[in-house]
Amino acid sequence: MKHWRVEQVAWDRFDPARVDPALVPLVKAAAMVERNGDDYALYLKSIFRDDPDFQLAAEYWAEEEVQHGEALGRWAALADPGWDFRAAFARYRESFKINTTADASIRGSLTGELIARCMVETGTSSYYTALGEGTQEPVLKEICRLIAADEYRHFKLFYDHMKRYLARENLSFLQRLRVAAGRIGESEDDELAYAFHCSNEAPGTPYDHDRCIAAYMGRAMGYYRFHHIERGMGMIFKAIGLEPRGRLSALTARGAWRLLQWRRGRYESALAANENRTGAAVPAAA
Ligand SMILES: [Fe+2]
Ligand SMILES: [Fe+2]
């Protein structure tokens, strides 16, 4: 299947009057993580060194992730013409390093690595769907729709390879669950927080994980609706070998939705407190 191209997006439909200012810092940060996909592909190719089919798929996958970064970065520069995408990404790349010559997956097995990838694609597929539905700006809506469709295909790609490795490595249900839960928990670690820092805070500002993750999550979590969580939970269940549309999945989705609301409240309060302290909505990026 052929990639869509950044030039195909109807950039001339960009409407500054419809830009939600709370979304711009999120798009800037997401552009960093997506654009870094090529380094992640090197890591994947290194740990799947005996699997040329998967290596080829990882290369193709990374081209799409890099393109997501390029499209989001271009949109953010339209929304904030003073923002320098290349400079922000150079800062991110300099400090956020992925081990591109690893011998083995940090997840303990190749099946585990693929389950972790399924979790990431579940997260991005839900997130871009939520942002796309939440924005009124036509170009961002189009980009989010294109990206969300790619992320869902990526989930299927990693899921299919995972099934192949599962037959070989035979991970137990609990091992699969542990990897999945571990990767979901990492979404509030440094990757996104640091991406927020590099793309939204002036160079020279010291990095502070708690401030940056609150700045990110305090804005992002409000875009989710229950149906995004319900669909995402189905994908998580599928990846760990449970019935995706059963009673347990529905129950867990309701629990996750409540947890999200609670965390959203805490992050929004932290974000508001930090903004009061600094006296600025978001420190301007140079
Ligand atoms: Fe992506
Ligand atoms: Fe993806």
Short mmCIF file of C-alpha atoms and ligand atoms in Angstrom, two decimals:
data_model
loop_
_atom_site.label_atom_id
_atom_site.label_comp_id
_atom_site.label_asym_id
_atom_site.label_seq_id
_atom_site.Cartn_x
_atom_site.Cartn_y
_atom_site.Cartn_z
CA MET A 1 0.00 0.00 0.00
CA LYS A 2 1.30 3.42 -0.95
CA HIS A 3 1.84 6.16 1.67
CA TRP A 4 -0.14 9.35 1.48
CA ARG A 5 2.12 12.37 0.97
CA VAL A 6 2.48 15.55 3.00
CA GLU A 7 1.95 17.58 -0.22
CA GLN A 8 -1.45 15.93 -0.74
CA VAL A 9 -2.85 17.64 2.36
CA ALA A 10 -4.99 20.65 1.42
CA TRP A 11 -2.70 23.14 3.19
CA ASP A 12 -4.41 26.09 1.53
CA ARG A 13 -7.53 25.36 3.56
CA PHE A 14 -5.71 26.28 6.78
CA ASP A 15 -7.95 28.57 8.84
CA PRO A 16 -6.14 30.44 11.65
CA ALA A 17 -9.47 31.58 13.13
CA ARG A 18 -10.34 27.95 13.90
CA VAL A 19 -7.11 27.05 15.66
CA ASP A 20 -7.63 26.04 19.28
CA PRO A 21 -4.60 27.54 21.09
CA ALA A 22 -4.59 24.66 23.61
CA LEU A 23 -3.96 22.23 20.78
CA VAL A 24 -0.89 23.89 19.30
CA PRO A 25 1.56 22.85 22.07
CA LEU A 26 0.25 19.27 21.81
CA VAL A 27 0.79 19.14 18.07
CA LYS A 28 4.31 20.55 18.46
CA ALA A 29 5.20 17.89 21.03
CA ALA A 30 3.64 15.06 19.02
CA ALA A 31 5.66 16.17 15.98
CA MET A 32 8.88 15.49 17.95
CA VAL A 33 7.99 11.93 18.93
CA GLU A 34 6.64 11.00 15.50
CA ARG A 35 9.59 12.48 13.64
CA ASN A 36 11.91 10.36 15.79
CA GLY A 37 10.41 7.16 14.31
CA ASP A 38 13.45 6.55 12.10
CA ASP A 39 15.67 5.95 15.14
CA TYR A 40 13.12 3.55 16.56
CA ALA A 41 13.19 1.63 13.29
CA LEU A 42 16.97 1.22 13.62
CA TYR A 43 16.42 -0.23 17.08
CA LEU A 44 13.74 -2.60 15.73
CA LYS A 45 15.94 -3.67 12.81
CA SER A 46 18.77 -4.32 15.22
CA ILE A 47 16.79 -6.58 17.55
CA PHE A 48 14.97 -8.35 14.68
CA ARG A 49 18.26 -8.88 12.82
CA ASP A 50 17.28 -12.42 11.73
CA ASP A 51 13.94 -11.43 10.26
CA PRO A 52 14.33 -9.59 6.93
CA ASP A 53 10.55 -9.49 6.36
CA PHE A 54 9.97 -7.66 9.60
CA GLN A 55 12.97 -5.40 8.99
CA LEU A 56 11.43 -4.32 5.70
CA ALA A 57 8.08 -3.71 7.39
CA ALA A 58 9.81 -1.65 10.11
CA GLU A 59 11.48 0.51 7.47
CA TYR A 60 8.16 1.17 5.76
CA TRP A 61 6.51 1.84 9.12
CA ALA A 62 9.19 4.38 10.06
CA GLU A 63 8.69 6.28 6.80
CA GLU A 64 5.06 6.76 7.81
CA GLU A 65 5.93 7.83 11.37
CA VAL A 66 8.48 10.36 10.10
CA GLN A 67 5.83 11.69 7.72
CA HIS A 68 3.42 12.09 10.65
CA GLY A 69 6.09 14.22 12.32
CA GLU A 70 6.59 16.29 9.18
CA ALA A 71 2.85 16.92 8.71
CA LEU A 72 2.27 17.83 12.37
CA GLY A 73 5.38 20.03 12.42
CA ARG A 74 4.26 21.86 9.28
CA TRP A 75 0.81 22.45 10.72
CA ALA A 76 2.23 23.74 14.03
CA ALA A 77 4.45 26.17 12.11
CA LEU A 78 1.36 27.48 10.28
CA ALA A 79 -0.49 27.88 13.58
CA ASP A 80 2.52 29.57 15.19
CA PRO A 81 4.69 31.13 12.47
CA GLY A 82 7.39 32.03 15.01
CA TRP A 83 7.98 28.37 15.86
CA ASP A 84 11.07 26.64 14.47
CA PHE A 85 10.26 22.94 13.93
CA ARG A 86 13.80 21.97 12.84
CA ALA A 87 15.45 23.69 15.81
CA ALA A 88 13.00 22.12 18.28
CA PHE A 89 13.50 18.67 16.79
CA ALA A 90 17.30 19.05 16.84
CA ARG A 91 17.07 19.78 20.59
CA TYR A 92 14.89 16.71 21.12
CA ARG A 93 17.09 14.43 19.06
CA GLU A 94 20.21 15.58 20.88
CA SER A 95 19.04 14.39 24.28
CA PHE A 96 16.39 11.74 23.69
CA LYS A 97 18.46 8.84 22.46
CA ILE A 98 17.25 5.39 21.48
CA ASN A 99 19.77 2.53 21.47
CA THR A 100 19.89 1.86 17.73
CA THR A 101 22.33 -1.06 18.01
CA ALA A 102 20.60 -3.05 20.78
CA ASP A 103 21.12 -6.83 20.82
CA ALA A 104 17.79 -7.65 22.45
CA SER A 105 14.43 -6.04 23.12
CA ILE A 106 14.12 -4.04 26.33
CA ARG A 107 10.81 -5.96 26.73
CA GLY A 108 12.60 -9.26 27.33
CA SER A 109 11.40 -11.01 24.17
CA LEU A 110 10.49 -10.22 20.58
CA THR A 111 6.84 -11.06 21.26
CA GLY A 112 7.01 -8.59 24.15
CA GLU A 113 8.50 -5.93 21.88
CA LEU A 114 5.63 -6.39 19.41
CA ILE A 115 3.02 -6.23 22.18
CA ALA A 116 4.60 -2.98 23.38
CA ARG A 117 4.41 -1.65 19.79
CA CYS A 118 0.72 -2.63 19.69
CA MET A 119 0.17 -0.56 22.86
CA VAL A 120 1.86 2.48 21.33
CA GLU A 121 -0.19 2.20 18.14
CA THR A 122 -3.37 1.79 20.19
CA GLY A 123 -2.47 4.99 22.03
CA THR A 124 -1.65 6.99 18.91
CA SER A 125 -4.66 5.70 16.98
CA SER A 126 -7.01 6.77 19.80
CA TYR A 127 -5.19 10.06 20.37
CA TYR A 128 -5.26 11.31 16.78
CA THR A 129 -8.88 10.21 16.45
CA ALA A 130 -9.68 12.27 19.57
CA LEU A 131 -7.71 15.33 18.38
CA GLY A 132 -9.23 15.11 14.90
CA GLU A 133 -12.75 15.02 16.33
CA GLY A 134 -11.91 17.77 18.81
CA THR A 135 -10.52 20.34 16.38
CA GLN A 136 -12.51 22.61 14.08
CA GLU A 137 -9.47 23.54 12.02
CA PRO A 138 -9.91 21.77 8.65
CA VAL A 139 -6.24 21.02 7.87
CA LEU A 140 -5.52 19.56 11.32
CA LYS A 141 -8.73 17.54 11.02
CA GLU A 142 -7.53 16.08 7.73
CA ILE A 143 -4.02 15.34 9.05
CA CYS A 144 -5.39 13.65 12.18
CA ARG A 145 -7.73 11.50 10.09
CA LEU A 146 -4.87 10.37 7.84
CA ILE A 147 -2.54 9.71 10.78
CA ALA A 148 -5.16 7.86 12.86
CA ALA A 149 -5.82 5.52 9.91
CA ASP A 150 -2.07 4.83 9.62
CA GLU A 151 -1.77 4.13 13.35
CA TYR A 152 -4.59 1.61 13.19
CA ARG A 153 -2.85 -0.15 10.29
CA HIS A 154 0.39 -0.10 12.31
CA PHE A 155 -1.41 -1.83 15.15
CA LYS A 156 -2.52 -4.56 12.76
CA LEU A 157 0.98 -4.85 11.33
CA PHE A 158 2.62 -5.37 14.73
CA TYR A 159 -0.23 -7.61 15.87
CA ASP A 160 0.22 -9.95 12.90
CA HIS A 161 3.97 -10.24 13.49
CA MET A 162 3.34 -10.69 17.21
CA LYS A 163 1.11 -13.70 16.55
CA ARG A 164 3.93 -15.28 14.55
CA TYR A 165 6.44 -14.77 17.38
CA LEU A 166 3.97 -15.84 20.02
CA ALA A 167 3.71 -19.26 18.38
CA ARG A 168 7.50 -19.55 18.68
CA GLU A 169 8.23 -17.93 22.05
CA ASN A 170 5.08 -19.01 23.81
CA LEU A 171 4.67 -16.13 26.27
CA SER A 172 2.08 -16.80 28.96
CA PHE A 173 -0.96 -14.57 29.34
CA LEU A 174 0.56 -12.99 32.44
CA GLN A 175 3.79 -12.18 30.62
CA ARG A 176 1.82 -10.54 27.82
CA LEU A 177 -0.29 -8.61 30.31
CA ARG A 178 2.81 -7.43 32.18
CA VAL A 179 4.46 -6.06 29.02
CA ALA A 180 1.24 -4.37 27.91
CA ALA A 181 0.55 -2.77 31.29
CA GLY A 182 4.20 -1.74 31.60
CA ARG A 183 4.18 0.04 28.24
CA ILE A 184 0.90 1.81 28.96
CA GLY A 185 2.35 3.03 32.28
CA GLU A 186 5.35 4.46 30.45
CA SER A 187 3.18 6.93 28.53
CA GLU A 188 3.69 9.38 31.40
CA ASP A 189 7.49 8.93 31.46
CA ASP A 190 10.01 11.17 29.74
CA GLU A 191 9.32 10.65 26.03
CA LEU A 192 6.29 12.94 25.75
CA ALA A 193 7.26 15.21 28.64
CA TYR A 194 10.65 15.85 27.08
CA ALA A 195 9.07 16.34 23.66
CA PHE A 196 6.84 18.99 25.22
CA HIS A 197 9.88 20.62 26.80
CA CYS A 198 11.90 20.84 23.57
CA SER A 199 9.01 22.00 21.42
CA ASN A 200 7.37 24.49 23.78
CA GLU A 201 9.85 25.80 26.31
CA ALA A 202 12.61 28.29 25.56
CA PRO A 203 16.14 26.85 25.26
CA GLY A 204 17.85 27.29 28.59
CA THR A 205 14.71 26.47 30.59
CA PRO A 206 15.64 23.55 32.88
CA TYR A 207 13.72 20.38 32.10
CA ASP A 208 11.24 19.36 34.78
CA HIS A 209 9.38 16.11 34.15
CA ASP A 210 6.40 16.85 36.42
CA ARG A 211 5.81 20.32 34.99
CA CYS A 212 6.10 19.10 31.39
CA ILE A 213 3.93 16.01 31.73
CA ALA A 214 1.25 18.10 33.46
CA ALA A 215 1.50 20.66 30.65
CA TYR A 216 1.01 17.88 28.12
CA MET A 217 -1.58 15.70 29.82
CA GLY A 218 -3.50 18.64 31.30
CA ARG A 219 -4.25 19.69 27.71
CA ALA A 220 -4.43 16.30 26.00
CA MET A 221 -6.73 14.33 28.28
CA GLY A 222 -9.67 16.67 27.75
CA TYR A 223 -9.97 15.59 24.11
CA TYR A 224 -10.83 11.98 24.92
CA ARG A 225 -14.40 10.75 24.88
CA PHE A 226 -15.62 7.43 26.21
CA HIS A 227 -15.86 5.83 22.74
CA HIS A 228 -12.10 6.42 22.19
CA ILE A 229 -11.29 4.57 25.41
CA GLU A 230 -13.77 1.79 24.62
CA ARG A 231 -12.23 1.20 21.21
CA GLY A 232 -8.68 1.42 22.57
CA MET A 233 -9.50 -1.11 25.27
CA GLY A 234 -10.73 -3.52 22.60
CA MET A 235 -7.36 -3.20 20.84
CA ILE A 236 -5.43 -3.77 24.10
CA PHE A 237 -7.54 -6.84 24.86
CA LYS A 238 -6.93 -8.22 21.39
CA ALA A 239 -3.16 -7.74 21.72
CA ILE A 240 -3.00 -9.71 24.97
CA GLY A 241 -5.28 -12.46 23.72
CA LEU A 242 -8.59 -11.57 25.37
CA GLU A 243 -12.01 -11.12 23.77
CA PRO A 244 -11.97 -7.51 22.46
CA ARG A 245 -15.73 -6.91 22.59
CA GLY A 246 -16.73 -8.94 25.64
CA ARG A 247 -18.11 -7.95 29.04
CA LEU A 248 -14.67 -7.75 30.65
CA SER A 249 -13.43 -5.34 27.98
CA ALA A 250 -16.51 -3.12 28.48
CA LEU A 251 -16.06 -3.17 32.25
CA THR A 252 -12.35 -2.37 32.03
CA ALA A 253 -13.08 0.47 29.59
CA ARG A 254 -15.48 2.03 32.13
CA GLY A 255 -12.83 1.73 34.85
CA ALA A 256 -10.16 3.24 32.58
CA TRP A 257 -12.51 6.10 31.69
CA ARG A 258 -13.02 6.93 35.38
CA LEU A 259 -9.27 6.75 36.01
CA LEU A 260 -8.68 9.07 33.06
CA GLN A 261 -11.17 11.63 34.42
CA TRP A 262 -9.48 11.55 37.81
CA ARG A 263 -5.99 11.96 36.35
CA ARG A 264 -7.20 14.64 33.98
CA GLY A 265 -8.46 16.67 36.96
CA ARG A 266 -5.12 16.32 38.73
CA TYR A 267 -3.10 17.26 35.64
CA GLU A 268 -5.34 20.24 34.86
CA SER A 269 -4.90 21.53 38.42
CA ALA A 270 -1.13 21.08 38.23
CA LEU A 271 -1.05 22.83 34.84
CA ALA A 272 -3.10 25.76 36.18
CA ALA A 273 -0.86 26.03 39.26
CA ASN A 274 2.29 26.04 37.11
CA GLU A 275 0.84 28.68 34.80
CA ASN A 276 -0.05 30.89 37.77
CA ARG A 277 3.48 30.58 39.05
CA THR A 278 5.14 31.51 35.76
CA GLY A 279 2.46 33.97 34.72
CA ALA A 280 2.41 32.58 31.18
CA ALA A 281 0.10 30.15 29.42
CA VAL A 282 3.07 28.41 27.78
CA PRO A 283 6.63 29.73 27.88
CA ALA A 284 7.39 30.89 24.34
CA ALA A 285 9.75 28.79 22.31
CA ALA A 286 12.59 30.79 20.78
FE FE B 1 2.55 8.04 14.06
FE FE B 2 2.24 4.39 14.21
#
